[in-house]
Short mmCIF file of C-alpha atoms and ligand atoms in Angstrom, two decimals:
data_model
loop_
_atom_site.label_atom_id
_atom_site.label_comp_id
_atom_site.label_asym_id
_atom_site.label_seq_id
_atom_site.Cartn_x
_atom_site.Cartn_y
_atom_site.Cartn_z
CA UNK M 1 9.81 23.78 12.61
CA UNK M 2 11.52 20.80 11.02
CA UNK M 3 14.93 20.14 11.85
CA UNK M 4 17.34 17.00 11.25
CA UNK M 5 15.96 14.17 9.56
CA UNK M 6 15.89 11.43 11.79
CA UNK M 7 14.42 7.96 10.38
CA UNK M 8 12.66 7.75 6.76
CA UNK M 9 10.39 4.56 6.98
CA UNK M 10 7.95 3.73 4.59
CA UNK M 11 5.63 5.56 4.81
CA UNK M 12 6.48 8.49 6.97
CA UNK M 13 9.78 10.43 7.61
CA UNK M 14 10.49 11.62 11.09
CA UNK M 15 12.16 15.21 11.92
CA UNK M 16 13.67 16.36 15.26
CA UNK M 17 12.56 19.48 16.27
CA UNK M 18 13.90 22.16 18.62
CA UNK M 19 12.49 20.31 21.27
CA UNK M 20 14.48 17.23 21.93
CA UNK M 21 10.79 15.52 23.45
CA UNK M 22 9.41 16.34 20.25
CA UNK M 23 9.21 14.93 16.94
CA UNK M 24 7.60 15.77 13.36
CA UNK M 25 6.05 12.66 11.84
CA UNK M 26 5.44 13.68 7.64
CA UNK M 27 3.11 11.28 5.97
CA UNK M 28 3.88 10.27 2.53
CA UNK M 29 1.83 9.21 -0.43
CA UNK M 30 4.47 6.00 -0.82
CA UNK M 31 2.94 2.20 -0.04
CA UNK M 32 4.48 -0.78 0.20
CA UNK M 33 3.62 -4.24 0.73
CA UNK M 34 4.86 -7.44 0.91
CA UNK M 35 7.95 -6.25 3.28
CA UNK M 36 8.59 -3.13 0.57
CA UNK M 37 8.47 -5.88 -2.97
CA UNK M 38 5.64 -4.24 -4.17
CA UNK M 39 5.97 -0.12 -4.12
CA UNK M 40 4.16 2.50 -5.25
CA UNK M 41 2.23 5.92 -4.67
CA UNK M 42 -1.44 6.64 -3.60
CA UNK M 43 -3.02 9.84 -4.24
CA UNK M 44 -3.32 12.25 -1.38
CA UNK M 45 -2.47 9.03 1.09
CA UNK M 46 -0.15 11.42 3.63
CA UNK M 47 -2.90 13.77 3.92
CA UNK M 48 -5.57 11.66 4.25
CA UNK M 49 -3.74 9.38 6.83
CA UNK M 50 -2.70 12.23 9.05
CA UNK M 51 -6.50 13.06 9.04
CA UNK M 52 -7.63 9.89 10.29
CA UNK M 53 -4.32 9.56 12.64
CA UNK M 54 -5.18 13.13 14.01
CA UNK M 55 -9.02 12.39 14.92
CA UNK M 56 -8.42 8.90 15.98
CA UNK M 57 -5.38 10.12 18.14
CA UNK M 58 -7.55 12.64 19.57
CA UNK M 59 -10.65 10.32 19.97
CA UNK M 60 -8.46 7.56 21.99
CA UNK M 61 -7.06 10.77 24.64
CA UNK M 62 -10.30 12.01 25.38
CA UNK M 63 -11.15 8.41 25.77
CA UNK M 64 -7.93 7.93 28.60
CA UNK M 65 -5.30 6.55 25.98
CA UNK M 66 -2.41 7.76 25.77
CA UNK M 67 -0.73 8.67 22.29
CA UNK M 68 2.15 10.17 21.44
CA UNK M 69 -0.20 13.15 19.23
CA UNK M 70 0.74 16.42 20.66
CA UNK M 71 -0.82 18.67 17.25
CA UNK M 72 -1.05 18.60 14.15
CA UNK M 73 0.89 21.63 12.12
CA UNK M 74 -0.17 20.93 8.24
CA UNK M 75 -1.91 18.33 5.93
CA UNK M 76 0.76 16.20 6.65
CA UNK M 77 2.50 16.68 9.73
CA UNK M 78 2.50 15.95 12.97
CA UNK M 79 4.00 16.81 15.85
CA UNK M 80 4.38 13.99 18.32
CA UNK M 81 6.13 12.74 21.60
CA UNK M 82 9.84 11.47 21.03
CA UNK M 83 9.04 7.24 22.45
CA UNK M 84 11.53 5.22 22.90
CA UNK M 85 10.19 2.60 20.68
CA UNK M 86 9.06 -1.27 21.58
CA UNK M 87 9.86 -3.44 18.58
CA UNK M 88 6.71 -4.97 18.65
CA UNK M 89 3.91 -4.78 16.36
CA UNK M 90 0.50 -5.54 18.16
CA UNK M 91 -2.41 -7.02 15.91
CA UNK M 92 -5.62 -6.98 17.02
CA UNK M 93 -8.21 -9.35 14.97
CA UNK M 94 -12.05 -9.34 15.22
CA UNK M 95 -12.45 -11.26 11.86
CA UNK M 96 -10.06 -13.74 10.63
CA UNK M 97 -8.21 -11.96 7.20
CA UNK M 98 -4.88 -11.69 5.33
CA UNK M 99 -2.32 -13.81 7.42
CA UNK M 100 -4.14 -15.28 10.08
CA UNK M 101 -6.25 -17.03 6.98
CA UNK M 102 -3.00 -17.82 5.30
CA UNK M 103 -1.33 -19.27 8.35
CA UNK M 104 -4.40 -21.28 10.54
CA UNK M 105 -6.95 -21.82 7.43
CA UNK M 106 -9.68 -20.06 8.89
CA UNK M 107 -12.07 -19.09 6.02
CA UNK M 108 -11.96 -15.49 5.50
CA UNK M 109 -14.61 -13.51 7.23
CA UNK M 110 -15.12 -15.63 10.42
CA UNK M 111 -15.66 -13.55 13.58
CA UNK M 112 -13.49 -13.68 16.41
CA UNK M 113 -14.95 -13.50 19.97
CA UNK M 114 -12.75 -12.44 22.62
CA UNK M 115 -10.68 -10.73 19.77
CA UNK M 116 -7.01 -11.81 19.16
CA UNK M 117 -4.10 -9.67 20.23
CA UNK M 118 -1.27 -11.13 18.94
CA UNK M 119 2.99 -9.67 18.77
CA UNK M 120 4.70 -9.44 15.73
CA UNK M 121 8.59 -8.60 16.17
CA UNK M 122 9.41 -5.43 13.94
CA UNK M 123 12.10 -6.57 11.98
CA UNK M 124 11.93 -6.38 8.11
CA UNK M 125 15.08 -8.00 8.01
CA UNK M 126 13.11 -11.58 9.57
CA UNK M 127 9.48 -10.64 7.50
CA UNK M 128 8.06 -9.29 11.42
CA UNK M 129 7.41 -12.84 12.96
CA UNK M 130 4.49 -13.76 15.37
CA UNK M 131 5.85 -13.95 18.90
CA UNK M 132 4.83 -16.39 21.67
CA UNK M 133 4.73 -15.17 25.33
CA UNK M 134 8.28 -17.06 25.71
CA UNK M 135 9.95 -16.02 22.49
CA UNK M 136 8.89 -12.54 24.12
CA UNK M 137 10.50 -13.33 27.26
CA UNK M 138 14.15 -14.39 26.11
CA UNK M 139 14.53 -12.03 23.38
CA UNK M 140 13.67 -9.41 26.32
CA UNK M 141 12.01 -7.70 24.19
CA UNK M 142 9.48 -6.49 27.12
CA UNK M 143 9.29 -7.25 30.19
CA UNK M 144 5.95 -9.70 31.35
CA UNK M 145 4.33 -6.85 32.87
CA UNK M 146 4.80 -4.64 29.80
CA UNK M 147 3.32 -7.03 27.62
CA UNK M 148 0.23 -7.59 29.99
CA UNK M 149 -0.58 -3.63 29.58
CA UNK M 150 0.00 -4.05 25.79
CA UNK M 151 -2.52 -6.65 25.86
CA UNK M 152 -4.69 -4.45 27.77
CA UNK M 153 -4.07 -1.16 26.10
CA UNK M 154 -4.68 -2.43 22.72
CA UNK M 155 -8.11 -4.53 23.79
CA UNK M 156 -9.41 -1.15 25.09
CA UNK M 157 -8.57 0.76 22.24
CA UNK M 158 -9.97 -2.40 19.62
CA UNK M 159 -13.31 -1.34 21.98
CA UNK M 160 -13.15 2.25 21.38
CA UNK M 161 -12.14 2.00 17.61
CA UNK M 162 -14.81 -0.87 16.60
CA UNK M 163 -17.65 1.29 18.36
CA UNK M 164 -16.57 4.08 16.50
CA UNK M 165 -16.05 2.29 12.86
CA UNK M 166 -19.66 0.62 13.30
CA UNK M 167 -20.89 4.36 13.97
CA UNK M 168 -19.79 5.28 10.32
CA UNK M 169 -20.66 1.94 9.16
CA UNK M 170 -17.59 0.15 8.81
CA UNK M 171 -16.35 -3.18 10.07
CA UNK M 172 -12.89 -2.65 11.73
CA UNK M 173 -11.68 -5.86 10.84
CA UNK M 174 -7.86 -5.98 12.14
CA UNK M 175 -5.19 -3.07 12.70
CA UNK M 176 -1.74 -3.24 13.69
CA UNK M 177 -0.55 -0.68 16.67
CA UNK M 178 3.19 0.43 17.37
CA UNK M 179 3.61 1.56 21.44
CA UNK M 180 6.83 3.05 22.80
CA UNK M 181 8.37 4.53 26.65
CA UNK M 182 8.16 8.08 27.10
CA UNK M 183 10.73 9.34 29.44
CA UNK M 184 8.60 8.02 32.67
CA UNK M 185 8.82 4.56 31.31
CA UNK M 186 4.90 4.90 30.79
CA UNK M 187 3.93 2.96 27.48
CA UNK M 188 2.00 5.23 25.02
CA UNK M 189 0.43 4.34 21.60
CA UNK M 190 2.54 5.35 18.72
CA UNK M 191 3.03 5.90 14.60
CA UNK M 192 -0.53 6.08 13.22
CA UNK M 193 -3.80 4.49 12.59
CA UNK M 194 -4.96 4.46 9.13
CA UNK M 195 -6.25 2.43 6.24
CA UNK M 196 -2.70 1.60 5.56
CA UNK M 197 -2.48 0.02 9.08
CA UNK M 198 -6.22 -1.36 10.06
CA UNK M 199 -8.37 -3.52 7.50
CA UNK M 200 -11.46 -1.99 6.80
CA UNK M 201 -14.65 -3.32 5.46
CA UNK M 202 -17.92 -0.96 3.91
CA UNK M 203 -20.93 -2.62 5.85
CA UNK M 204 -23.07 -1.12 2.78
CA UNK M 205 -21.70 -4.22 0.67
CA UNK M 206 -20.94 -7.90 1.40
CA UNK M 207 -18.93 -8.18 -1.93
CA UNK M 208 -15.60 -9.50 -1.02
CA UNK M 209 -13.95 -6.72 -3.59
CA UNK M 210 -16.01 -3.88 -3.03
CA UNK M 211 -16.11 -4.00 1.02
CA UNK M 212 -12.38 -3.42 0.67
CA UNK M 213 -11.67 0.34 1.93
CA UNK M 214 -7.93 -0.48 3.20
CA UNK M 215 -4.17 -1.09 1.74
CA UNK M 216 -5.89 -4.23 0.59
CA UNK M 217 -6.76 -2.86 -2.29
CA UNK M 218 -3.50 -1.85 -3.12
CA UNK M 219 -1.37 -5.03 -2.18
CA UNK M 220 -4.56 -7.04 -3.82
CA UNK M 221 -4.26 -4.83 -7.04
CA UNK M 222 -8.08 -4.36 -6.12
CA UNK M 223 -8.24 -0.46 -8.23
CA UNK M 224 -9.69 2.65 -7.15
CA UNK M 225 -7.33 3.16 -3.88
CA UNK M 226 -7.43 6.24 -3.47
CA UNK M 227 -11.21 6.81 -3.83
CA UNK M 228 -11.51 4.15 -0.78
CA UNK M 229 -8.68 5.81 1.40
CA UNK M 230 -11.46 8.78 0.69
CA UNK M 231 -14.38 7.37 1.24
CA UNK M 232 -12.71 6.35 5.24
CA UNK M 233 -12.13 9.86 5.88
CA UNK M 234 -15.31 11.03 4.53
CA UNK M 235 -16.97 8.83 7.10
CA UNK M 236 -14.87 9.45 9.92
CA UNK M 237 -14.92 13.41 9.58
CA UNK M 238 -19.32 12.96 8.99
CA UNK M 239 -18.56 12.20 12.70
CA UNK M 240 -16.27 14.66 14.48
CA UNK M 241 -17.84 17.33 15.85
CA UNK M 242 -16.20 20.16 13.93
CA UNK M 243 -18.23 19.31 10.92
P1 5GP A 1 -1.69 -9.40 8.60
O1 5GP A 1 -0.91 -10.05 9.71
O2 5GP A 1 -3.00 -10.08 8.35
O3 5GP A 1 -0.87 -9.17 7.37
O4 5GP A 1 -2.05 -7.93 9.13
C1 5GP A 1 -2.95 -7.71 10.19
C2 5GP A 1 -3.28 -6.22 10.29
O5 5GP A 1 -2.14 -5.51 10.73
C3 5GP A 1 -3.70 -5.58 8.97
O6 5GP A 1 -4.67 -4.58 9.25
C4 5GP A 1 -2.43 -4.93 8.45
O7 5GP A 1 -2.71 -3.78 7.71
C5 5GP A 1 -1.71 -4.57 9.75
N1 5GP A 1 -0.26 -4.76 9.62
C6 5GP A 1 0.49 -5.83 10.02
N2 5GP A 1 1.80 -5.63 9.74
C7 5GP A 1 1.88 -4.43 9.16
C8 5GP A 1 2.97 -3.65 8.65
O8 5GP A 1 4.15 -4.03 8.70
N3 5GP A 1 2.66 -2.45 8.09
C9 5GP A 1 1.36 -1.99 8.03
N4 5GP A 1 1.12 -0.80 7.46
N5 5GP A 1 0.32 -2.68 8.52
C10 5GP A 1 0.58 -3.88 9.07
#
């Protein structure tokens, strides 16, 4: 049951719940882009994002990852383990899109091989800026060996996601991950992973527009959002064994 509400980002609100290791995560149908300047509301987003979170969550713990998914109690809740959150958001790129085009000129499209993990610091307040190693290091943000395993946890889970994207015939492009300390101090994968957070391209089509099936659409004013938010779920569910 919900109880207290704790943090209302933008896209989620987060509950305590009678367990104080617990937490109910309750996806929205609000977007923003552009560090919240553009808002608005897509159809059905908090339920079909807490689909895709819940499988993928699932997917990555059978697969050894560990998430901070405990179950999922409605159409657009979770309940999750409280983290102690890292203020880091870590980008992994397999194809060079949205700022990594805008900030190194790299034509749109152009694979990536190894992949890039890169750190964002999550602060609205500064626009999240990309890290270096030693900007990591005296903002003690995380420790060195922290952000090795960050590395490493999120090119194991790029492995496990692209495999699993190409299997419903999408190109993961890029996604951004969130991590936080449980109350070992272990690092486990939090928030979600969704079209609002990964870039997502329909192999079907090499039109620029219509390969979109991500938030691109919406901060691109590309139309027919919600149909593509869809469409990912559609795909992803063709594959889980329950169906
Ligand atoms: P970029 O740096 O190109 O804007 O984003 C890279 C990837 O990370 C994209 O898939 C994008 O959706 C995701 N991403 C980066 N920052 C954020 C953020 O603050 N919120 C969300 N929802 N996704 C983000």
């Amino acid at each position: 049951m919900a109880g207290e509400k704790l943090y209302e980002g933008k896209a989620k609100i987060i509950y305590t719940t009678d367990d104080p290791a617990v937490l109910l995560t309750y996806f929205k149908d609000d977007a923003t882009a552009f560090n919240a300047q553009k808002r608005g509301q897509i159809a059905d987003k908090g339920k079909i994002n807490c689909a895709i979170s819940t499988y993928l969550f699932q997917r990555l713990e059978s697969a050894g990852i560990a998430t901070h998914w405990l179950e999922t109690v409605s159409d657009r809740e979770m309940r999750v383990k409280a983290l102690s959150i890292i203020p880091l958001e870590v980008v992994v790129r397999n194809v060079a899109a949205g700022s990594l085009c805008r900030q190194t000129g790299l034509p749109l499209g152009q694979v990536l091989l190894p992949p890039l993990v890169e750190f964002y610091y999550k602060n609205d307040d500064m626009g999240d800026p990309l890290l270096t190693p030693d900007r990591m290091r005296v903002m003690n943000v995380a420790t060195d060996e922290q952000i090795a395993t960050l590395r490493r946890q999120a090119e194991q889970i790029n492995h496990i996601l692209t495999k699993f994207f190409a299997s419903c015939a999408i190109t993961l492009v890029d996604f951004k991950l969130e991590f936080g300390l449980d109350h070992q101090q272990t690092i486990v994968l939090g928030d979600e992973i969704s079209p609002d957070t990964c870039r997502l391209w329909d192999q079907a089509t090499e039109d620029e527009t219509q390969r979109v099936m991500d938030k691109d659409r919406f901060r691109q004013d590309l139309g027919q959002v919600e149909q593509a938010y869809q469409r990912v779920l559609e795909r992803v569910m063709a594959q889980s064994p329950q169906h």
